[in-house]
CSV table of C-alpha atoms in Angstrom, one decimal:
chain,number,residue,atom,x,y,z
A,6,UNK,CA,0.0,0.0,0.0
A,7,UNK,CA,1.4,3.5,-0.7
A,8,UNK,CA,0.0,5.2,2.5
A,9,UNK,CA,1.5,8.6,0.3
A,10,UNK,CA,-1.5,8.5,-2.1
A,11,UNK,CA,-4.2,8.0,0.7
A,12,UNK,CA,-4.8,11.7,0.6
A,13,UNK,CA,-5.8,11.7,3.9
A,14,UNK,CA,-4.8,14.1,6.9
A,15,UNK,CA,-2.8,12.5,10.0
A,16,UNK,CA,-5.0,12.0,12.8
A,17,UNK,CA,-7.4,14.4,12.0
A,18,UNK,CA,-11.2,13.7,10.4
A,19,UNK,CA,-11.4,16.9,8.6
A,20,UNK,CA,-9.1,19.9,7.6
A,21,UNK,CA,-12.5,22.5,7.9
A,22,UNK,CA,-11.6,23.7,11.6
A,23,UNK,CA,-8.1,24.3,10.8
A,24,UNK,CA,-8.8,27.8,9.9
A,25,UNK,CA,-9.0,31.5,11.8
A,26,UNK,CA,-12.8,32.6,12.9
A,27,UNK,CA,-13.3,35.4,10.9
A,28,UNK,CA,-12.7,33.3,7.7
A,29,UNK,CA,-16.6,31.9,8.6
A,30,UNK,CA,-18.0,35.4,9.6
A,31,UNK,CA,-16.4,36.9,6.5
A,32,UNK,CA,-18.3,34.4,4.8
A,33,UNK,CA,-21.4,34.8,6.9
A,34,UNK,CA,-21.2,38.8,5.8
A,35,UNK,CA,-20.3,37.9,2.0
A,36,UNK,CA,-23.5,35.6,1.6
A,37,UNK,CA,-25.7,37.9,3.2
A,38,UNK,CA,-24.6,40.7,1.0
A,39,UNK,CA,-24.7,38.9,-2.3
A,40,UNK,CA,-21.2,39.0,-3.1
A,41,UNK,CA,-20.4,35.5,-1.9
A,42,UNK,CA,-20.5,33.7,-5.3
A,43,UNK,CA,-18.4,36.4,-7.1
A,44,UNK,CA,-15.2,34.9,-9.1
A,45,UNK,CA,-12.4,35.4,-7.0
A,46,UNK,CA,-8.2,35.0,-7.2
A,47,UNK,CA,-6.2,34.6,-4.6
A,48,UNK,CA,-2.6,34.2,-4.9
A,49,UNK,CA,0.3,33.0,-1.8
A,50,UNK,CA,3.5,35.2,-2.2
A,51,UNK,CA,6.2,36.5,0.7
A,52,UNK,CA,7.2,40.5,0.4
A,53,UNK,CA,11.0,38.8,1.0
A,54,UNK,CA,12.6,36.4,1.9
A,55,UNK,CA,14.0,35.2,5.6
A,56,UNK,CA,17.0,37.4,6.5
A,57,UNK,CA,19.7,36.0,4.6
A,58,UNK,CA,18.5,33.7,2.8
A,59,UNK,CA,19.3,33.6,-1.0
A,60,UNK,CA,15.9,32.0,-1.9
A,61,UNK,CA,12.9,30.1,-1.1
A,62,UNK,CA,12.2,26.4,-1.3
A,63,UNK,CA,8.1,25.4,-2.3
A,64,UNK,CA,7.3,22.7,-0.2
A,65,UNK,CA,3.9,21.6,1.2
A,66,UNK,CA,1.6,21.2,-1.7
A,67,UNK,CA,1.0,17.6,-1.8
A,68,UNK,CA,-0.1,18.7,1.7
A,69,UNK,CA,-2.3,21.0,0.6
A,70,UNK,CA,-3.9,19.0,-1.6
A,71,UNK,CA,-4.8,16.2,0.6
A,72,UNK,CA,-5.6,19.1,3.1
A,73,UNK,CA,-8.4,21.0,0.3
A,74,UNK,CA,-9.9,17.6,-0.7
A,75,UNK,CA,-10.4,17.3,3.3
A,76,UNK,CA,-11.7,20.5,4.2
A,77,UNK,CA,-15.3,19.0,4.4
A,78,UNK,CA,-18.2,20.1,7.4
A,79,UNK,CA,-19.2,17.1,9.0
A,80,UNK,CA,-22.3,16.8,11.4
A,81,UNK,CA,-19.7,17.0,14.2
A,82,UNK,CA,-18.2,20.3,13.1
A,83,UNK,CA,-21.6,22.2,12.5
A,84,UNK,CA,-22.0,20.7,15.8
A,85,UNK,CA,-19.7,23.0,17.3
A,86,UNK,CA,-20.1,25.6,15.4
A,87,UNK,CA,-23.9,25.9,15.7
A,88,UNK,CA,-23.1,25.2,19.3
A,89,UNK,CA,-20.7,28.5,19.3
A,90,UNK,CA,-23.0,30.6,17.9
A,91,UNK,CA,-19.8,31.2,15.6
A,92,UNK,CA,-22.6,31.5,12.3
A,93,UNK,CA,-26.0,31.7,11.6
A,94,UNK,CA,-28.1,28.6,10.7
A,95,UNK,CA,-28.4,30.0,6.4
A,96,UNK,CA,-24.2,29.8,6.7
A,97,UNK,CA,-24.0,26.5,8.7
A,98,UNK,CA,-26.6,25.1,6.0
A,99,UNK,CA,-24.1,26.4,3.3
A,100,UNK,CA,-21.0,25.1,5.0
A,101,UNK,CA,-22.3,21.9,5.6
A,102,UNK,CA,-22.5,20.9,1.9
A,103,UNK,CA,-18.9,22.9,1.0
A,104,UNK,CA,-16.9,21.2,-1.7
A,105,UNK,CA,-13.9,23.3,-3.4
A,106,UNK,CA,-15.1,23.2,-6.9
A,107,UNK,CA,-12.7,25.9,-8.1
A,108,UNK,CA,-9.2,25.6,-10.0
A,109,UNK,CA,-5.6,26.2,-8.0
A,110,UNK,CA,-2.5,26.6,-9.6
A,111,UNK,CA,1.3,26.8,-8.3
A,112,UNK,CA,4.9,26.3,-8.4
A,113,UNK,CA,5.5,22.5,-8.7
A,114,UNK,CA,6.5,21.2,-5.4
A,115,UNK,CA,10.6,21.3,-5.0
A,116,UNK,CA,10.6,24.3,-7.0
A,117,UNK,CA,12.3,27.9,-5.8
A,118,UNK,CA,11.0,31.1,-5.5
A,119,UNK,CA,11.3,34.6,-4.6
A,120,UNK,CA,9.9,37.7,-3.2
A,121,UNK,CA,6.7,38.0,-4.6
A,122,UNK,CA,6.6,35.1,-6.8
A,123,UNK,CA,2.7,34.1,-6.9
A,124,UNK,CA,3.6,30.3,-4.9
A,125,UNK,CA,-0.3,29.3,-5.5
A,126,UNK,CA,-3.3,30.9,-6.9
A,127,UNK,CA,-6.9,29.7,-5.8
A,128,UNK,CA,-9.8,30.4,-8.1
A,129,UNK,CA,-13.3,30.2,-7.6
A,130,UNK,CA,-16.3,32.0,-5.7
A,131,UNK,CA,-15.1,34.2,-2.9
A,132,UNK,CA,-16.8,32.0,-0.5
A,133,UNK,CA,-15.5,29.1,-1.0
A,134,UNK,CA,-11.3,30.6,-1.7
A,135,UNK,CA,-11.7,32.1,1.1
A,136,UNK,CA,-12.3,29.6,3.6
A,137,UNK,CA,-9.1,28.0,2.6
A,138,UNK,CA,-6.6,30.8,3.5
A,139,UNK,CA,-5.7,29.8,7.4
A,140,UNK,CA,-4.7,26.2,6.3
A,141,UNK,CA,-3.4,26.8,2.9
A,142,UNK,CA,-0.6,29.6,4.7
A,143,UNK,CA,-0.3,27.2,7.8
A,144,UNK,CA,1.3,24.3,5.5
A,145,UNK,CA,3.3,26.2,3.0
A,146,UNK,CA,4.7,28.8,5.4
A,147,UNK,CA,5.7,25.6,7.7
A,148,UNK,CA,6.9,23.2,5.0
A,149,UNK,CA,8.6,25.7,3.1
A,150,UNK,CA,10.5,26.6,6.0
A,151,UNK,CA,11.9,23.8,6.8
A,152,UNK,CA,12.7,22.5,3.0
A,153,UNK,CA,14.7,25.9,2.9
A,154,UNK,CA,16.4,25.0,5.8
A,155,UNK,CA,17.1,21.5,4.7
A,156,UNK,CA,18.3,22.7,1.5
A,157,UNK,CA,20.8,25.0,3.0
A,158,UNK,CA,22.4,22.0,5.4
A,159,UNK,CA,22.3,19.4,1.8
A,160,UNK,CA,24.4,21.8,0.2
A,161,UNK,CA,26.8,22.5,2.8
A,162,UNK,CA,26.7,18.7,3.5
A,163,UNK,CA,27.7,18.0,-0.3
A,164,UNK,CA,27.6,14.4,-1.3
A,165,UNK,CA,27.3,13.4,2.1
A,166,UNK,CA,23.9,12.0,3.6
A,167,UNK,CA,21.4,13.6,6.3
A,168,UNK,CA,19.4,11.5,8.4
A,169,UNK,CA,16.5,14.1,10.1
A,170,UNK,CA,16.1,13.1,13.6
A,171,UNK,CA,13.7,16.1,15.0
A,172,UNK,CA,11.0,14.6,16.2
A,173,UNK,CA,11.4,15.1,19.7
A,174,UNK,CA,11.9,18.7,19.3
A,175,UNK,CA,8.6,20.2,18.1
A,176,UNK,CA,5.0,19.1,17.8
A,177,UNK,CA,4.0,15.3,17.2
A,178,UNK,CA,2.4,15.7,13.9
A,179,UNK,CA,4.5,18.9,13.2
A,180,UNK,CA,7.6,16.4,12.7
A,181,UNK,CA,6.0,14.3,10.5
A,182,UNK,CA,5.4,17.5,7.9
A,183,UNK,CA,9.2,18.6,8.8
A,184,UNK,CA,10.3,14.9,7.9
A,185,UNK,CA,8.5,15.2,4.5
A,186,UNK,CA,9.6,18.7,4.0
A,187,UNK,CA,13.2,17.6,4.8
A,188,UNK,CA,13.5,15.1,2.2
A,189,UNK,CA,12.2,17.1,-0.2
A,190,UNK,CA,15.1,19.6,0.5
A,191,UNK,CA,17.9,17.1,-0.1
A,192,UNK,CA,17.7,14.7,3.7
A,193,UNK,CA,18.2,11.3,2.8
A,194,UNK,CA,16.4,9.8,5.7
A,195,UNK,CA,15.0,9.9,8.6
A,196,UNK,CA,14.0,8.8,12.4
A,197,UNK,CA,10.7,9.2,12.5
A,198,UNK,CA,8.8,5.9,12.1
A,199,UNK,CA,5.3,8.2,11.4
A,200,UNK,CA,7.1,10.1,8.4
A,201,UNK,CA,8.1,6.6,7.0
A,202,UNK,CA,4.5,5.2,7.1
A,203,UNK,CA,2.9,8.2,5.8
A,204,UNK,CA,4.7,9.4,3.2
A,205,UNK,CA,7.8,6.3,2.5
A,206,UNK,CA,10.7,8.3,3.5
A,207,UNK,CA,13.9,5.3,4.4
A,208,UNK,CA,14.1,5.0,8.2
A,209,UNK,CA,17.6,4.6,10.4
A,210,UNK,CA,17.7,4.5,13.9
A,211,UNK,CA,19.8,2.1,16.3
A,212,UNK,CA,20.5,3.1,19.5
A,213,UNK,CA,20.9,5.8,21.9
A,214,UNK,CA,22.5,7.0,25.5
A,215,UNK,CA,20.3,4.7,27.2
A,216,UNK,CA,20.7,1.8,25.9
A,217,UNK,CA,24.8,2.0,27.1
A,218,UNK,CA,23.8,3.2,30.5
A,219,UNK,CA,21.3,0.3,31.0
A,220,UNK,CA,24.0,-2.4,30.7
A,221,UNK,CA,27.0,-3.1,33.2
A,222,UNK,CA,29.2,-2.1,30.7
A,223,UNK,CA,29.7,-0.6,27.5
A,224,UNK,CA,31.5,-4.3,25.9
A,225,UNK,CA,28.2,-5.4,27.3
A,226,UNK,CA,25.8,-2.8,25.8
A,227,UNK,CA,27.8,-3.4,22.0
A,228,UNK,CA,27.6,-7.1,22.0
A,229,UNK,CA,24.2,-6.8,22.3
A,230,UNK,CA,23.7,-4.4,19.8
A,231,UNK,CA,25.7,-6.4,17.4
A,232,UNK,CA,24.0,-9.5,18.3
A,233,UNK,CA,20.5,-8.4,17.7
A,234,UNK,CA,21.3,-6.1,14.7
A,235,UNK,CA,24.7,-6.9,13.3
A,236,UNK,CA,28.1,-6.1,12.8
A,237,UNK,CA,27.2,-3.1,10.0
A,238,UNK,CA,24.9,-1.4,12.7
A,239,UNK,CA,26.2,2.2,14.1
A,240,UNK,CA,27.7,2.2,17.8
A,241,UNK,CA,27.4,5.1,20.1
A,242,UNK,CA,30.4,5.4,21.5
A,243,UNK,CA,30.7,8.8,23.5
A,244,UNK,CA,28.7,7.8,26.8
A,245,UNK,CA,32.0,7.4,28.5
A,246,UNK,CA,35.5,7.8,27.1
A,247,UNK,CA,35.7,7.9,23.1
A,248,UNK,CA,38.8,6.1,22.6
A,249,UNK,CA,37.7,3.1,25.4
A,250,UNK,CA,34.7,3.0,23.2
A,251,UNK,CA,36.0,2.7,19.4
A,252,UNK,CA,38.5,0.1,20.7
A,253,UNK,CA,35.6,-1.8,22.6
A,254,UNK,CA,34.0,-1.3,19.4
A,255,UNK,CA,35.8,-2.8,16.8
A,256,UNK,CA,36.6,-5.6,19.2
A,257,UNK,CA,32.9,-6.9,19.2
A,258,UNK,CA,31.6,-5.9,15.8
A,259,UNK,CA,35.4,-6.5,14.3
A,260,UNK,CA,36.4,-5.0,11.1
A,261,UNK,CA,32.9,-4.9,9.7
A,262,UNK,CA,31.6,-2.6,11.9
A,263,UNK,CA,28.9,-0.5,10.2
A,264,UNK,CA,29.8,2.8,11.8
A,265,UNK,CA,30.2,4.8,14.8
A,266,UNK,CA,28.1,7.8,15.9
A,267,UNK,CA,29.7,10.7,18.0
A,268,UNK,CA,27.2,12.9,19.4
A,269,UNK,CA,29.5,15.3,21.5
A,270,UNK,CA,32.2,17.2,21.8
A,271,UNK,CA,34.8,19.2,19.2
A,272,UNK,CA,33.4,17.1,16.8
A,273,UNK,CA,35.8,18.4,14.3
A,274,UNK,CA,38.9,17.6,16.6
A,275,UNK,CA,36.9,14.2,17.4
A,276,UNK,CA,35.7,13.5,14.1
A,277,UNK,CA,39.7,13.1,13.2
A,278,UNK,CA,41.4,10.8,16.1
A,279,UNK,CA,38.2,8.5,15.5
A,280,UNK,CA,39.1,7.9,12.3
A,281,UNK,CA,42.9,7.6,12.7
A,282,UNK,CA,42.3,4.9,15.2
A,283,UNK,CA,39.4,3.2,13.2
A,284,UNK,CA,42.4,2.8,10.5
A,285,UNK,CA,44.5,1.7,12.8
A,286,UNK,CA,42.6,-0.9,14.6
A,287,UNK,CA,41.7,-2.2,10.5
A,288,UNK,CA,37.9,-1.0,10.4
A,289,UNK,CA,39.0,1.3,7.7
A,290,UNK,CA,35.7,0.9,5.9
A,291,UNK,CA,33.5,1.9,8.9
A,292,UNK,CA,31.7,4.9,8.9
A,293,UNK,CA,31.7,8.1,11.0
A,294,UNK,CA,28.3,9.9,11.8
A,295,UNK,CA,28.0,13.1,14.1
A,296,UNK,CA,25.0,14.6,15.7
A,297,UNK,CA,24.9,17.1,18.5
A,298,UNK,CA,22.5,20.4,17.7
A,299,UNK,CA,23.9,21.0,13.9
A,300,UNK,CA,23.1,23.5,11.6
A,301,UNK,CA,24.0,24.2,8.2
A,302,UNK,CA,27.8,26.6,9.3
A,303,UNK,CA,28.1,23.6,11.7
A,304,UNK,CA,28.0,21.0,8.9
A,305,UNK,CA,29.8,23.6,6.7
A,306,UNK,CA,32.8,23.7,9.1
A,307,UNK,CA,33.3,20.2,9.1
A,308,UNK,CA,33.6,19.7,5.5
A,309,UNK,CA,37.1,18.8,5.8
A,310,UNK,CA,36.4,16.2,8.5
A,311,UNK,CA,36.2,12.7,8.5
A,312,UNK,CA,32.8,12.5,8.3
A,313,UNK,CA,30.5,10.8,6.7
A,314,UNK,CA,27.1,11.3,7.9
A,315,UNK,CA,25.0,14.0,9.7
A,316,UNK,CA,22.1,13.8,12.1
A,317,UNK,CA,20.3,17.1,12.5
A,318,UNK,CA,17.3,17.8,14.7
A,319,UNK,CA,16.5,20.8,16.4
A,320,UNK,CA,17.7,23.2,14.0
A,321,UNK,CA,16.0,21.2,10.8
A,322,UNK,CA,13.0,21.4,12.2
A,323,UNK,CA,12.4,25.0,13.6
A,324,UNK,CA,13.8,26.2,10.2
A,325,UNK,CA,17.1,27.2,11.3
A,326,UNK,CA,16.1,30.4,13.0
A,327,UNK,CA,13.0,30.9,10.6
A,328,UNK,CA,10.5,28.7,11.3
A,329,UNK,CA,8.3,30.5,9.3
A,330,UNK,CA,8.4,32.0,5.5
A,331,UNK,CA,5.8,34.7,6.0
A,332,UNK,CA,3.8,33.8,3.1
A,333,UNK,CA,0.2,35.9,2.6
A,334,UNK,CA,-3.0,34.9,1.2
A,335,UNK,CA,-4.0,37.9,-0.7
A,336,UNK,CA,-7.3,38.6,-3.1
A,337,UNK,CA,-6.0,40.3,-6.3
A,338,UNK,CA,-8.6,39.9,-8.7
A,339,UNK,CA,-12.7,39.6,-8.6
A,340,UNK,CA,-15.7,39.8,-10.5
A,341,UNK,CA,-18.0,42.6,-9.9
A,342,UNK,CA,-21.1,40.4,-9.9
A,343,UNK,CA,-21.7,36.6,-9.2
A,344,UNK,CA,-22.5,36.5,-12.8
A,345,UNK,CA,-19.8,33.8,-13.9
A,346,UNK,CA,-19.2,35.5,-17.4
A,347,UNK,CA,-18.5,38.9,-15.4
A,348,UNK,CA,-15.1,39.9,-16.4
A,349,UNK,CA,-12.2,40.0,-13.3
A,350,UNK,CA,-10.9,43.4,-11.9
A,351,UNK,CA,-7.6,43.5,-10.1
A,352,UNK,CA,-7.6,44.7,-6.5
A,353,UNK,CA,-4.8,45.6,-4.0
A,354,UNK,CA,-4.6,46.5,-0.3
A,355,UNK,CA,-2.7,50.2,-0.6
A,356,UNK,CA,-1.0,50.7,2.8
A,357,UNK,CA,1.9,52.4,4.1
A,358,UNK,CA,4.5,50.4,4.6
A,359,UNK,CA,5.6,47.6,3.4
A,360,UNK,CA,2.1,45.7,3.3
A,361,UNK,CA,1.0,46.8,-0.1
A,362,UNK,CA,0.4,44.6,-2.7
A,363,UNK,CA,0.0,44.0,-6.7
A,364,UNK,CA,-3.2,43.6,-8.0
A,365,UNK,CA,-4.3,41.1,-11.0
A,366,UNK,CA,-4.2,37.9,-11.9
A,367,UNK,CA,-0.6,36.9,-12.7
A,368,UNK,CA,2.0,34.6,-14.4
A,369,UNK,CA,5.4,34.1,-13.5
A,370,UNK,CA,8.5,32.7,-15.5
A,371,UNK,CA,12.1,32.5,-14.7
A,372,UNK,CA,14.6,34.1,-17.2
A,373,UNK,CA,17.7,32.4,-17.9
A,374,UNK,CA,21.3,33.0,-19.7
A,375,UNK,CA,22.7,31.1,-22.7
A,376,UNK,CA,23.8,28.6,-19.9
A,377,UNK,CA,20.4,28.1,-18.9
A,378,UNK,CA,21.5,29.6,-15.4
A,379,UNK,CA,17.9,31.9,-13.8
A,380,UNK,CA,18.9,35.5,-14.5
A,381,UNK,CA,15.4,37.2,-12.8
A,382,UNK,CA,11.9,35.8,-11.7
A,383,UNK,CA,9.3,37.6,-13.7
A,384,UNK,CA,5.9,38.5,-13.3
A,385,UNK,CA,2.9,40.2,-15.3
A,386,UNK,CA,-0.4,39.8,-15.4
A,387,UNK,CA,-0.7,40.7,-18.9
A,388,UNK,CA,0.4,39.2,-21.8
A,389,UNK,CA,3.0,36.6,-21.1
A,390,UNK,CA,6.4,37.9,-23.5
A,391,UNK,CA,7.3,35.4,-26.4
A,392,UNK,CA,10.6,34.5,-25.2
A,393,UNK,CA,9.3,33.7,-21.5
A,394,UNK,CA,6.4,31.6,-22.5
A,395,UNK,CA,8.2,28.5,-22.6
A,396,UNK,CA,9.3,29.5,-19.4
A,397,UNK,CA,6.4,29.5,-16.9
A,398,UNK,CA,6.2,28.6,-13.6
A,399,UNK,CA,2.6,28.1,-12.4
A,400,UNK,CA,1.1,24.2,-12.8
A,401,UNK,CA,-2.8,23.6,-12.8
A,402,UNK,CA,-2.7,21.4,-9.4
A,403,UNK,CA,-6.7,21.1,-8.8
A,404,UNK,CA,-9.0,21.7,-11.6
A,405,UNK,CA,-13.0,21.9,-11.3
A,406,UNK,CA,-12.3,20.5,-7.3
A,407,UNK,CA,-10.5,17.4,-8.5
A,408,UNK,CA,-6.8,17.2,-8.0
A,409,UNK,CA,-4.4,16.6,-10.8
A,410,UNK,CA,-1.5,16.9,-10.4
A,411,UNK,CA,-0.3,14.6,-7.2
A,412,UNK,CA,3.0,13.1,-7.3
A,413,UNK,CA,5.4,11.0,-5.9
A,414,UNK,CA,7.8,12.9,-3.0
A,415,UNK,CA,10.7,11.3,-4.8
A,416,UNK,CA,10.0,13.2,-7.6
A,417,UNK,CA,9.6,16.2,-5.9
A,418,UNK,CA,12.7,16.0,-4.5
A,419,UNK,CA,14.7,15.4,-7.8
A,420,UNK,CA,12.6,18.4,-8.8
A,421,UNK,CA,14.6,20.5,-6.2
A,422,UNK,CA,17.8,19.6,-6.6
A,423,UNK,CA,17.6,20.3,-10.4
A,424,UNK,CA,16.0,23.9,-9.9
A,425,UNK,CA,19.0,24.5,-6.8
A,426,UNK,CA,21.5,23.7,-9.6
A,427,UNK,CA,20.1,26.1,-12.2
A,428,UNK,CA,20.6,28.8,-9.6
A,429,UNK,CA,24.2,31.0,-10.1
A,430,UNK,CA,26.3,29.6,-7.4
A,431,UNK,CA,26.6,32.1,-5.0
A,432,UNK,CA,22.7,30.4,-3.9
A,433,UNK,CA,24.6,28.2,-2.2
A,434,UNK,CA,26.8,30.4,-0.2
A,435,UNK,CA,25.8,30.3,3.5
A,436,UNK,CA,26.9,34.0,3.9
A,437,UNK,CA,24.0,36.6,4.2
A,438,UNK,CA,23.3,38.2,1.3
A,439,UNK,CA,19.7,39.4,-0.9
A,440,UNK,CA,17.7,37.2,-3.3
A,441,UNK,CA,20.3,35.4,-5.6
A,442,UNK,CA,18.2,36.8,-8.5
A,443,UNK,CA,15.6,39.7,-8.8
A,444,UNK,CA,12.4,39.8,-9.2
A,445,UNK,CA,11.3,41.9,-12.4
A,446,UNK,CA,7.5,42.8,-12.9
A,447,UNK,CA,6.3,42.6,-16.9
């Protein structure tokens, strides 16, 4: 079974409640007034990117898919919310048979973007676009978070693998969107069993701390290990000494010893005597893995280390310091009657500030040079120029309600490492710096 096509949400019935109140009284106004049933656009897009950071990473929308085709009123919900007095009885009646029979387009999943590059656009009535902003911006902004920050620590990690191990630093079901986000961003595995049923990203895990302390002795504690698992499983071996422990090590497992993780200390300094005395003792084909609280200038630094794994958790999975991408759900376009043939009008909050935004319905493509390296993100909501037309970004994802465009995460995360490599190279440089390319409006 392929639990990733289920399309269904983890331990939740419905997605309907994950959304902010006045999304329903909005609603409850709109109907009222008439204007409920006009054509609506709404487009995701961040006024910038996280400090920084030389570009986004889209991750999330297979999410968001499963999360639309799930956003459905049961009798329990109007339950509450009649119970709530949240809306009147005409809305509840509406809400109870809600369907999203519109259209939503986006960047492919795995792709990159930029300041004010139109992530997804969500077509249909008002009424029913609108109900969908709270958990359409609560995935993406999440997921694309951590995919940035995953891609970051995969390209400082180079050909080396990442195993995610985060779970036990943020929310239960949290993790499981990190994990899925992480592999999407380069990760090549990780600890979390839930991530592995749900969406069949490879699981690793042996043991930990514990399992040394509980046994007399650390000979002890590795000959069981061994034993149960075998001699290319991964010893722990900095509960007590380090050197005691890689000698104990290759004693028990021998020569074939899988590898051996260090989880603390200068793991740079570490990361080096381990591996002279590995050679030494004739395990010269056993591995090296280090943990302990990395980040992506951690795992830079030890680039010239013996290393040949990395375990991140804490930092993977609260985004590296931005655990969020600020991405906003904005109306830019309507009809100025619920008369479907009614032609759209662009509209735009006008602010001071920052918080303005770009009216219209919009396209985006991504210029390149003769090396096919991206030059500049553009985007009109006019004509789309000859020479970018072959060069558009958006996908139709759901069309008429009905998804179309779901896909396997494996894909997805093919998808991001080829759009990472059409970037110029100074994407990849961990120094702070503005958008790697600009953003140009047609």
């Amino acid at each position: 079974m392929n639990t990733a096509d289920l399309g269904l949400p983890v331990d939740v019935p419905s997605t309907a409640l994950f959304t902010d109140q006045y999304e329903l009284t909005m609603l409850q106004a709109a109907l009222k007034a008439g204007t409920g049933e006009r054509r609506s656009v709404f487009e995701v897009f961040t006024r910038r990117l996280p400090e920084g950071r030389r570009y986004g990473v889209v991750a999330g929308t297979g999410r968001v898919l499963d999360a639309v085709e799930n956003f459905r009123f049961d009798a329990d919900v109007i339950g509450f919310l009649r119970e709530r007095s949240i809306v009147d009885e005409a809305t509840l009646e509406w809400l109870s048979g809600y369907r999203f029979s519109g259209d939503i387009w986006g960047y492919p999943e795995g792709e990159v973007y930029f300041p004010g590059s139109p992530i997804l656009r969500v077509e249909g009535s008002f009424a029913e676009c609108v109900l969908l902003e709270t958990v359409i911006l609560s995935i993406l902004n999440h997921d694309s978070a951590i995919a940035a920050a995953a891609s970051r620590m995969s390209s400082a990690a180079g050909d080396r693998p990442l195993i995610e191990m985060g779970a036990r630093r943020t929310h239960e079901l949290a993790a499981v969107a990190a994990s899925r986000a992480a592999y999407v961003g380069g990760f090549a595995t990780t600890s979390d069993l839930a991530a592995g049923f749900r969406y069949g990203i490879p699981t690793v895990g042996t043991s930990a701390h514990a399992f040394t302390l509980l046994h007399d002795n650390e000979r002890d504690a590795f000959q069981a290990q061994v034993d149960s698992l075998g001699r290319g499983t991964t010893l722990l071996v900095d509960t007590y000494d380090v050197t005691e422990a890689v000698r104990t090590a290759v004693e028990v497992a021998g020569p074939e010893l899988g590898a051996v993780r260090i989880d603390s200390g200068d793991l740079l300094l570490v990361a080096h005597r381990v591996r002279q005395q590995l050679d030494e003792l004739g395990a010269t084909n056993t591995k090296i893995v280090v943990t302990s609280d990395l980040d992506e200038y951690a795992i830079a630094s030890l680039a010239a280390a013996p290393v040949d794994a990395y375990g991140v958790g804490t930092q993977l999975v609260t985004g590296s310091g931005h655990p969020t991408c600020s991405m906003v759900y904005k109306l830019v376009a309507r009809a100025h009657s619920a008369d479907p043939k009614a032609p759209l009008e662009p509209v735009a909050k006008k602010s001071l500030g920052a918080k303005s935004s770009m009216g219209g319905r919009k396209w985006a493509a991504r210029r390149t040079d003769e090396h096919g390296v991206a030059e500049a993100e553009v985007i009109g909501t006019g004509p789309v120029p000859p020479g970018l037309v072959d060069r558009q970004l958006l996908v139709e994802l759901v069309k008429g309600g009905e998804v179309v465009a779901r896909e396997p995460l494996d894909a997805v995360r093919d998808r991001h490492a080829a759009a990472r490599g059409r970037l110029p190279l100074s994407a990849t440089q961990l120094s702070r710096g503005e958008a790697v390319i600009p953003t140009e409006y047609a």
